[in-house]
Coordinates of C-alpha atoms and ligand atoms in Angstrom, one line a residue:
M703 CA 169.9 37.7 -228.8
D704 CA 171.3 40.0 -226.4
K705 CA 169.0 41.5 -223.6
F706 CA 169.4 44.7 -222.0
Y707 CA 168.6 46.7 -218.7
Y708 CA 168.2 50.3 -218.3
I709 CA 167.5 51.7 -214.0
Y710 CA 167.4 54.4 -213.4
T711 CA 167.8 55.5 -209.8
Y712 CA 166.5 58.2 -207.6
G713 CA 167.8 59.7 -204.1
C714 CA 170.2 58.3 -201.6
Q715 CA 173.1 56.2 -201.3
M716 CA 170.2 53.0 -200.2
N717 CA 169.2 53.1 -203.7
V718 CA 172.0 53.1 -205.3
H719 CA 172.7 50.0 -203.6
E720 CA 169.3 48.5 -204.2
T721 CA 169.3 49.6 -207.9
E722 CA 173.1 47.0 -207.8
K723 CA 171.3 44.1 -206.2
L724 CA 168.5 44.8 -208.9
A725 CA 170.7 44.9 -211.3
G726 CA 172.1 41.3 -209.7
I727 CA 168.9 39.5 -210.6
L728 CA 168.9 41.6 -213.9
E729 CA 172.4 39.8 -214.9
K730 CA 172.2 36.3 -213.9
R731 CA 168.8 36.5 -216.2
D732 CA 171.4 37.0 -218.8
Y733 CA 170.0 40.6 -219.0
K734 CA 173.5 42.9 -219.7
R735 CA 173.6 46.8 -218.8
A736 CA 172.1 49.3 -221.9
E737 CA 174.3 52.7 -222.9
S738 CA 171.0 54.2 -222.5
A739 CA 166.7 53.9 -221.5
E740 CA 166.5 54.1 -225.5
T741 CA 168.9 50.6 -226.2
A742 CA 167.1 48.6 -223.5
D743 CA 164.6 45.9 -223.4
I744 CA 163.9 46.1 -219.5
I745 CA 163.4 49.9 -217.6
V746 CA 163.4 50.2 -214.0
F747 CA 162.7 53.2 -211.9
N748 CA 163.9 52.8 -208.3
T749 CA 162.3 55.9 -207.0
C750 CA 162.8 58.4 -203.9
C751 CA 159.9 60.2 -202.2
I752 CA 161.5 61.7 -199.8
R753 CA 160.8 65.0 -201.8
E754 CA 157.5 66.4 -204.0
S755 CA 161.0 67.4 -206.2
A756 CA 161.8 64.6 -206.5
E757 CA 158.9 62.8 -207.5
Q758 CA 157.7 65.6 -210.2
K759 CA 161.0 64.3 -212.0
I760 CA 160.4 60.8 -211.2
L761 CA 156.7 60.7 -213.1
G762 CA 158.9 62.8 -215.7
N763 CA 160.8 60.5 -216.9
I764 CA 158.4 57.8 -216.4
G765 CA 155.9 59.1 -219.2
A766 CA 159.1 60.3 -220.5
V767 CA 159.2 56.4 -221.4
K768 CA 155.9 56.3 -223.4
P769 CA 157.1 56.7 -227.5
L770 CA 159.6 54.3 -226.5
K771 CA 156.9 51.8 -225.9
K772 CA 155.4 52.5 -228.3
K773 CA 157.8 51.7 -230.6
N774 CA 158.5 48.4 -229.0
K775 CA 155.8 46.7 -228.2
N776 CA 158.1 44.2 -225.7
L777 CA 159.5 46.8 -223.7
I778 CA 158.8 46.0 -220.0
V779 CA 159.1 49.3 -217.6
A780 CA 159.1 47.9 -214.0
V781 CA 158.7 51.2 -210.9
C782 CA 160.2 49.9 -207.4
G783 CA 161.2 51.4 -204.7
C784 CA 159.8 54.1 -201.5
M785 CA 158.1 56.2 -204.3
S786 CA 156.0 52.7 -205.1
Q787 CA 156.1 51.0 -201.6
Q788 CA 153.3 54.3 -200.2
K789 CA 149.5 53.8 -200.2
E790 CA 147.8 53.3 -203.2
M791 CA 150.4 54.3 -204.8
A792 CA 150.7 51.4 -207.2
A793 CA 147.3 51.8 -208.0
N794 CA 147.8 55.5 -208.8
L795 CA 150.9 54.8 -211.5
K796 CA 149.0 52.5 -212.9
K797 CA 145.9 54.2 -214.0
K798 CA 148.8 57.8 -215.0
F799 CA 151.0 55.0 -217.4
P800 CA 148.9 52.2 -218.5
F801 CA 152.1 50.8 -219.9
I802 CA 153.7 50.0 -216.8
D803 CA 154.1 46.1 -216.3
I804 CA 155.7 45.6 -212.9
V805 CA 155.1 47.7 -209.5
F806 CA 156.9 46.2 -206.5
G807 CA 157.7 48.5 -203.1
A808 CA 161.4 48.8 -201.2
N809 CA 160.4 46.4 -199.3
N810 CA 160.8 43.2 -201.9
V811 CA 163.6 44.3 -204.0
E812 CA 165.3 40.4 -204.2
F813 CA 162.2 38.7 -205.5
F814 CA 162.0 40.8 -208.2
G815 CA 163.6 38.5 -210.5
E816 CA 160.2 36.3 -209.7
Y817 CA 157.8 39.1 -210.6
L818 CA 159.4 39.3 -213.7
D819 CA 159.4 35.9 -214.5
E820 CA 155.6 35.6 -213.6
F821 CA 154.8 38.7 -216.0
L822 CA 157.4 37.3 -219.2
K823 CA 154.7 34.5 -218.2
Q824 CA 151.1 36.1 -218.2
R825 CA 152.3 39.4 -219.6
K826 CA 149.9 40.5 -217.3
F827 CA 150.5 43.5 -214.9
V828 CA 152.3 42.3 -212.0
N829 CA 151.4 44.6 -208.9
Q830 CA 153.9 43.5 -205.4
V831 CA 154.4 46.0 -202.8
I832 CA 153.8 44.3 -199.4
D833 CA 153.8 45.7 -195.9
D834 CA 155.5 42.7 -194.5
K835 CA 159.2 43.6 -193.9
S836 CA 160.7 39.7 -193.4
Y837 CA 162.6 40.7 -196.2
I838 CA 165.6 41.0 -194.6
E839 CA 166.4 37.4 -194.4
N840 CA 166.7 36.7 -198.2
I841 CA 168.5 40.5 -199.2
D842 CA 171.6 39.6 -198.9
K843 CA 171.7 36.3 -200.5
I844 CA 171.4 37.8 -203.4
N845 CA 173.5 39.0 -206.1
V846 CA 174.9 42.2 -206.1
V847 CA 176.4 44.0 -209.6
R848 CA 178.6 46.8 -207.9
D849 CA 179.2 49.9 -210.0
N850 CA 182.6 50.9 -209.2
S851 CA 185.6 48.7 -207.9
L852 CA 186.8 51.1 -205.4
Y853 CA 184.2 52.3 -203.7
A854 CA 181.4 49.4 -202.0
Y855 CA 177.6 50.1 -199.6
V856 CA 177.6 47.3 -197.6
N857 CA 173.7 47.3 -196.1
I858 CA 174.0 46.7 -191.7
M859 CA 170.4 47.8 -191.7
Y860 CA 166.6 48.7 -192.6
G861 CA 164.3 51.1 -192.1
C862 CA 163.7 54.0 -189.2
N863 CA 162.3 53.6 -186.0
N864 CA 162.7 58.1 -185.5
F865 CA 159.5 58.9 -186.7
C866 CA 161.7 62.8 -187.3
T867 CA 157.9 64.4 -188.2
Y868 CA 158.9 65.7 -191.5
C869 CA 160.2 62.6 -193.1
I870 CA 158.0 60.1 -194.7
V871 CA 160.6 57.6 -194.7
P872 CA 160.1 55.0 -191.5
Y873 CA 156.2 54.7 -193.3
V874 CA 158.2 53.3 -197.0
R875 CA 160.5 51.4 -194.9
G876 CA 159.8 50.0 -191.4
R877 CA 160.6 49.4 -188.5
E878 CA 164.8 49.1 -188.0
K879 CA 166.1 45.7 -188.8
S880 CA 169.9 45.0 -188.0
R881 CA 171.9 42.7 -190.4
K882 CA 173.4 39.9 -188.3
P883 CA 177.7 41.1 -187.8
Q884 CA 178.6 37.7 -188.9
E885 CA 177.2 38.4 -192.7
I886 CA 178.4 42.0 -192.5
Y887 CA 182.2 40.8 -191.6
G888 CA 181.6 37.9 -194.3
E889 CA 180.4 40.6 -196.8
V890 CA 183.4 43.3 -195.9
K891 CA 186.1 40.4 -196.0
N892 CA 184.6 39.2 -199.6
L893 CA 184.5 42.7 -200.5
L894 CA 188.2 43.3 -198.8
A895 CA 189.9 40.5 -201.1
M896 CA 188.3 41.5 -204.0
G897 CA 190.8 45.2 -203.6
Y898 CA 187.5 47.5 -202.6
K899 CA 189.1 50.0 -200.6
V900 CA 186.3 51.6 -199.6
V901 CA 183.6 50.6 -197.7
T902 CA 180.8 52.5 -196.4
L903 CA 178.2 50.7 -193.8
L904 CA 175.0 52.3 -194.9
G905 CA 171.2 52.2 -192.7
Q906 CA 169.0 55.0 -192.6
N907 CA 169.9 55.5 -188.6
V908 CA 173.3 53.7 -187.9
N909 CA 174.0 54.3 -184.0
S910 CA 170.8 52.6 -183.3
Y911 CA 172.4 49.3 -184.8
G912 CA 172.0 46.3 -182.9
L913 CA 169.0 48.1 -181.1
D914 CA 166.3 45.6 -182.4
D915 CA 168.2 42.9 -180.4
S916 CA 168.6 41.3 -183.7
T917 CA 172.3 41.4 -183.2
D918 CA 173.6 39.1 -180.2
G919 CA 174.2 42.2 -178.5
V920 CA 176.4 43.8 -180.9
D921 CA 176.2 47.6 -181.1
F922 CA 177.4 50.0 -183.5
A923 CA 180.4 50.9 -181.9
Q924 CA 181.6 47.4 -181.7
L925 CA 181.0 46.2 -185.4
L926 CA 183.0 49.7 -186.6
D927 CA 185.8 48.5 -184.6
T928 CA 185.8 45.0 -185.7
I929 CA 185.7 45.7 -188.9
A930 CA 188.4 48.8 -188.5
N931 CA 190.6 45.5 -187.6
F932 CA 189.9 43.6 -190.6
D933 CA 193.8 43.5 -192.7
G934 CA 193.9 45.3 -195.5
D935 CA 194.7 48.8 -197.0
F936 CA 190.8 50.1 -196.9
E937 CA 189.0 53.7 -195.5
L938 CA 185.6 52.4 -193.8
R939 CA 182.6 54.8 -193.7
F940 CA 179.1 54.7 -192.5
M941 CA 176.3 56.5 -192.2
T942 CA 173.9 57.8 -191.9
S943 CA 174.3 58.8 -187.8
H944 CA 171.4 61.0 -185.3
P945 CA 173.0 63.0 -183.1
K946 CA 170.8 61.2 -180.7
D947 CA 172.5 58.1 -180.3
L948 CA 176.1 59.3 -181.0
S949 CA 177.8 57.4 -178.3
D950 CA 181.6 57.7 -176.9
K951 CA 181.8 55.1 -177.4
L952 CA 181.4 55.7 -180.8
I953 CA 184.2 58.2 -180.8
E954 CA 186.7 56.8 -179.1
V955 CA 186.7 54.2 -181.7
M956 CA 186.4 56.8 -184.0
A957 CA 188.8 58.5 -182.5
K958 CA 192.0 55.3 -181.9
N959 CA 191.6 53.5 -185.6
D960 CA 193.5 55.2 -188.6
K961 CA 191.3 53.4 -191.0
I962 CA 187.5 55.1 -189.7
S963 CA 187.3 58.3 -192.1
K964 CA 187.6 61.4 -190.5
S965 CA 184.7 62.9 -192.4
L966 CA 181.3 62.8 -190.3
H967 CA 177.6 62.8 -191.9
L968 CA 175.8 64.5 -189.0
P969 CA 172.3 65.4 -189.7
V970 CA 171.6 68.4 -187.5
Q971 CA 168.1 69.8 -189.2
A972 CA 167.9 72.4 -187.7
G973 CA 168.9 75.1 -185.5
S974 CA 166.6 76.3 -183.1
D975 CA 165.3 74.6 -180.0
K976 CA 161.6 75.0 -180.8
V977 CA 161.9 73.8 -184.5
L978 CA 164.1 70.7 -183.4
K979 CA 161.6 69.8 -180.9
A980 CA 158.5 70.3 -183.3
M981 CA 160.1 67.7 -186.1
N982 CA 160.5 65.1 -183.0
R983 CA 164.5 64.9 -183.4
S984 CA 164.6 64.4 -179.5
Y985 CA 167.5 66.3 -178.9
N986 CA 168.3 70.1 -178.0
I987 CA 171.3 72.5 -180.4
T988 CA 173.4 72.5 -176.6
H989 CA 173.2 68.8 -176.5
Y990 CA 174.3 69.2 -181.0
K991 CA 177.1 71.7 -180.5
N992 CA 178.6 69.2 -177.5
L993 CA 178.5 66.4 -179.6
I994 CA 180.5 68.1 -182.0
K995 CA 182.8 69.5 -179.2
K996 CA 183.3 65.8 -177.3
L997 CA 183.9 65.2 -181.5
R998 CA 186.9 67.7 -183.0
Q999 CA 188.4 67.3 -178.7
A1000 CA 189.8 63.7 -179.9
I1001 CA 189.8 64.0 -184.2
P1002 CA 191.1 67.0 -184.5
N1003 CA 191.3 66.3 -188.4
I1004 CA 187.8 65.8 -188.3
T1005 CA 185.7 66.7 -191.4
L1006 CA 182.0 67.9 -191.0
S1007 CA 179.4 67.8 -193.0
T1008 CA 174.9 68.2 -192.4
D1009 CA 172.1 68.4 -193.6
I1010 CA 169.8 71.1 -192.8
I1011 CA 165.8 71.9 -193.5
V1012 CA 164.8 74.8 -194.0
G1013 CA 160.8 76.3 -194.1
F1014 CA 159.5 73.6 -192.0
P1015 CA 156.0 74.7 -190.2
G1016 CA 156.2 77.4 -188.0
E1017 CA 159.9 78.4 -188.4
T1018 CA 159.9 82.3 -187.9
E1019 CA 162.4 84.4 -189.9
Q1020 CA 164.1 84.5 -185.7
D1021 CA 164.3 80.3 -186.5
Y1022 CA 165.6 80.8 -189.1
Q1023 CA 168.4 82.9 -188.4
A1024 CA 169.1 80.4 -185.5
T1025 CA 170.2 78.2 -187.7
V1026 CA 172.2 80.4 -190.3
D1027 CA 173.5 81.5 -186.5
L1028 CA 174.8 77.8 -186.2
V1029 CA 175.9 77.1 -189.9
K1030 CA 178.4 80.0 -189.1
E1031 CA 179.4 78.4 -185.6
I1032 CA 180.5 74.5 -186.6
K1033 CA 181.2 75.5 -190.1
F1034 CA 180.1 72.3 -191.6
H1035 CA 182.5 71.5 -195.0
N1036 CA 179.3 70.8 -196.4
A1037 CA 175.7 70.9 -195.5
F1038 CA 172.7 69.5 -198.3
V1039 CA 169.9 72.5 -197.3
F1040 CA 166.5 71.1 -198.4
M1041 CA 163.3 73.4 -198.6
Y1042 CA 160.8 72.0 -196.5
S1043 CA 158.4 69.4 -198.3
K1044 CA 154.9 68.1 -197.5
R1045 CA 154.7 64.6 -197.2
K1046 CA 151.1 62.6 -197.1
G1047 CA 150.9 60.8 -193.8
T1048 CA 153.3 62.7 -192.0
I1049 CA 152.3 64.8 -188.9
A1050 CA 153.9 68.1 -190.2
E1051 CA 151.6 67.2 -192.8
K1052 CA 148.3 68.5 -191.2
M1053 CA 151.2 71.5 -188.9
E1054 CA 149.1 75.4 -188.7
D1055 CA 152.1 77.6 -190.0
Q1056 CA 152.7 76.7 -193.9
V1057 CA 156.0 78.4 -194.7
P1058 CA 155.1 80.2 -198.4
L1059 CA 157.1 79.3 -200.8
N1060 CA 159.0 82.3 -201.6
V1061 CA 160.4 82.7 -198.5
K1062 CA 161.5 79.1 -198.2
R1063 CA 163.5 80.1 -201.5
E1064 CA 164.7 82.9 -200.2
R1065 CA 165.7 81.2 -196.8
I1066 CA 167.1 78.4 -198.8
H1067 CA 169.5 80.6 -201.2
N1068 CA 170.7 82.7 -198.8
L1069 CA 172.4 79.8 -196.5
L1070 CA 173.8 78.0 -199.5
Q1071 CA 175.5 81.4 -200.1
I1072 CA 176.5 81.5 -196.5
Q1073 CA 177.8 77.9 -197.0
H1074 CA 179.6 78.0 -199.9
E1075 CA 181.9 81.3 -199.1
I1076 CA 182.3 78.6 -195.6
S1077 CA 183.3 76.0 -197.4
T1078 CA 185.5 77.9 -199.7
K1079 CA 187.3 79.1 -196.6
L1080 CA 187.1 76.2 -195.0
F1081 CA 189.6 74.1 -198.5
E1082 CA 191.5 77.0 -198.6
N1083 CA 193.5 76.2 -195.1
M1084 CA 193.4 72.9 -195.7
V1085 CA 196.7 74.2 -198.5
G1086 CA 199.6 72.9 -196.5
S1087 CA 198.1 70.2 -194.7
T1088 CA 198.3 66.5 -196.1
Q1089 CA 195.6 64.6 -196.9
R1090 CA 195.0 61.4 -197.3
V1091 CA 194.0 60.6 -201.4
L1092 CA 192.4 57.9 -203.2
L1093 CA 193.5 58.2 -207.0
E1094 CA 190.5 57.1 -209.1
Q1095 CA 191.0 58.4 -213.1
E1096 CA 193.8 60.3 -214.8
N1097 CA 194.0 62.8 -217.8
N1098 CA 197.2 64.1 -219.2
L1099 CA 197.9 66.4 -217.0
Y1100 CA 195.8 65.0 -213.5
Y1101 CA 195.7 62.2 -211.0
I1102 CA 192.3 62.2 -210.0
G1103 CA 190.9 61.3 -206.8
K1104 CA 188.7 62.2 -203.3
V1105 CA 189.8 63.4 -200.2
Q1106 CA 188.0 61.4 -197.0
C1107 CA 184.9 64.6 -197.0
G1108 CA 184.5 63.2 -200.8
K1109 CA 186.1 66.4 -202.6
V1110 CA 188.1 65.9 -205.4
A1111 CA 192.3 66.4 -205.5
K1112 CA 193.7 66.5 -208.6
I1113 CA 197.6 65.6 -208.6
S1114 CA 199.7 67.2 -211.1
K1115 CA 201.6 65.0 -213.2
A1116 CA 204.3 67.0 -213.8
N1117 CA 206.1 67.4 -210.2
T1118 CA 205.1 64.0 -209.4
K1119 CA 206.1 60.2 -209.5
K1120 CA 204.3 57.8 -211.2
L1121 CA 201.2 56.7 -209.3
D1122 CA 199.2 54.2 -209.2
L1123 CA 194.9 53.9 -209.6
G1124 CA 193.4 52.2 -207.2
K1125 CA 195.7 53.2 -204.3
F1126 CA 195.4 55.8 -201.3
Y1127 CA 198.1 58.5 -201.4
D1128 CA 199.4 61.0 -198.7
C1129 CA 199.5 64.2 -200.4
T1130 CA 200.3 67.9 -199.8
I1131 CA 198.1 70.2 -200.3
I1132 CA 199.6 74.3 -202.3
D1133 CA 195.9 74.4 -203.7
Y1134 CA 191.9 74.9 -203.8
K1135 CA 191.4 76.0 -207.5
N1136 CA 187.5 76.2 -209.0
G1137 CA 186.2 73.8 -206.6
N1138 CA 189.0 71.4 -206.5
L1139 CA 192.4 70.7 -203.9
I1140 CA 195.4 70.9 -206.4
G1141 CA 198.3 68.4 -204.5
R1142 CA 201.2 66.6 -205.1
V1143 CA 202.7 63.6 -203.7
D1144 CA 206.4 63.5 -202.6
Ligands
5AD1030 N1 161.3 67.7 -196.6 C1 162.4 68.4 -197.0 N2 163.3 68.0 -196.6 C2 163.0 66.4 -196.0 N3 164.1 65.5 -196.0 C3 163.8 64.0 -194.8 N4 162.5 64.8 -195.2 C4 162.0 65.9 -196.1 C5 161.3 66.6 -196.0 N5 159.9 66.1 -196.2 C6 165.8 65.2 -195.9 C7 166.7 65.7 -194.3 C8 167.0 64.2 -193.8 C9 167.2 63.9 -195.7 C10 167.8 63.5 -196.3 O1 166.6 64.9 -196.1 O2 167.3 66.8 -194.2 O3 168.6 63.7 -193.1
SF4_1031 FE1 164.1 60.3 -191.9 FE2 164.5 60.7 -189.2 FE3 164.9 58.1 -190.0 FE4 166.3 59.9 -190.8 S1 166.3 59.5 -189.0 S2 165.6 58.7 -192.0 S3 165.0 61.7 -190.8 S4 162.8 60.2 -189.6

């Protein structure tokens, strides 16, 4: 009889990609993808702990599995990823949800198959959260079942050394470790041969690729330059960049290579130097603005996005206004705004002057509204320009795809010749309506 799996994925692109690895491990063991958790023989929760809201949601979803387990005694429930990597979390989870069968952390995804075999043999709780980060040797050798046939993620490094004072990532993902360039080149070439069109290089802080001395001297700019010179019609993206070490060399490489996306995500986090210092971001606003100036000079059509935290401990009304002013001045195409969330074990957890929830709510609401107006104007201004769009689907009226910054573009079939899905087209933007770009391909 067929066996089915269902994976819940929370959090960042790194987790989305790790889910593709978990799926690969399960499919190697003859499991097939289930349409829903209700019809699965094994349910995996690939978790995130970046903010408390993520954890609350996950705990709610795990709780909701209890009745399924009651109905089907053989149902296997596994929890993995960043949330379970936290100290004592495995034991806490088991206490709260005794029906969980397997817990493992973010460091040992590639051993999931072994843990599953062990559980099937013994039918006893498997708890395998390990601190050892030596997995990098193995992780890239496992089968990956990718979710999408056009867009592919490729890990170039794991972990983070930055210890921003609000962030739990360095505690759960460990220190930076870069993959060997040859392995990355091999994987990207394979993906291109398989027909993938957009390759996104992933790391918590891609600009420090190679700083751990494990890449035979290849730095991020070189890595990007080499891949951008591979044959084929594709687009190369990367995330996430840290403003403190985005080099001039990288800007040069981005500017000269057509295949490198002209859309950049560059988290600023706050607009006040005092707050940036308290966050341990290692740059000030002058440096950030200077970077943006250099990027815009070198790449005039660049689109920028950012992450911002409001309500960091000690953030005064004046500090918050500095963030608003920065957002108004830079004009990002998109900004992901978060309310500061206290994370256990981080430095900011112990800081005084925590900002009350109602103030954080007010600030996020206000900033999102300001950003919405800016985004709308910028996308309206795209009307008349030519944008490269990758077509993904069609309906009776439109071909539908995305432009480089991720915005959906619809091309009316009424005034366009027949187009192929899975291909790039240069598209003239003729309107911006209901949050979508409307285009024409001549
Ligand atoms: N609270 C709120 N937002 C956070 N981020 C990271 N840690 C926290 C936290 N404790 C945000 C940062 C980061 C993004 C991925 O999540 O803006 O860039
Ligand atoms: Fe967290 Fe800062 Fe590392 Fe990003 S750079 S993962 S925000 S510690």
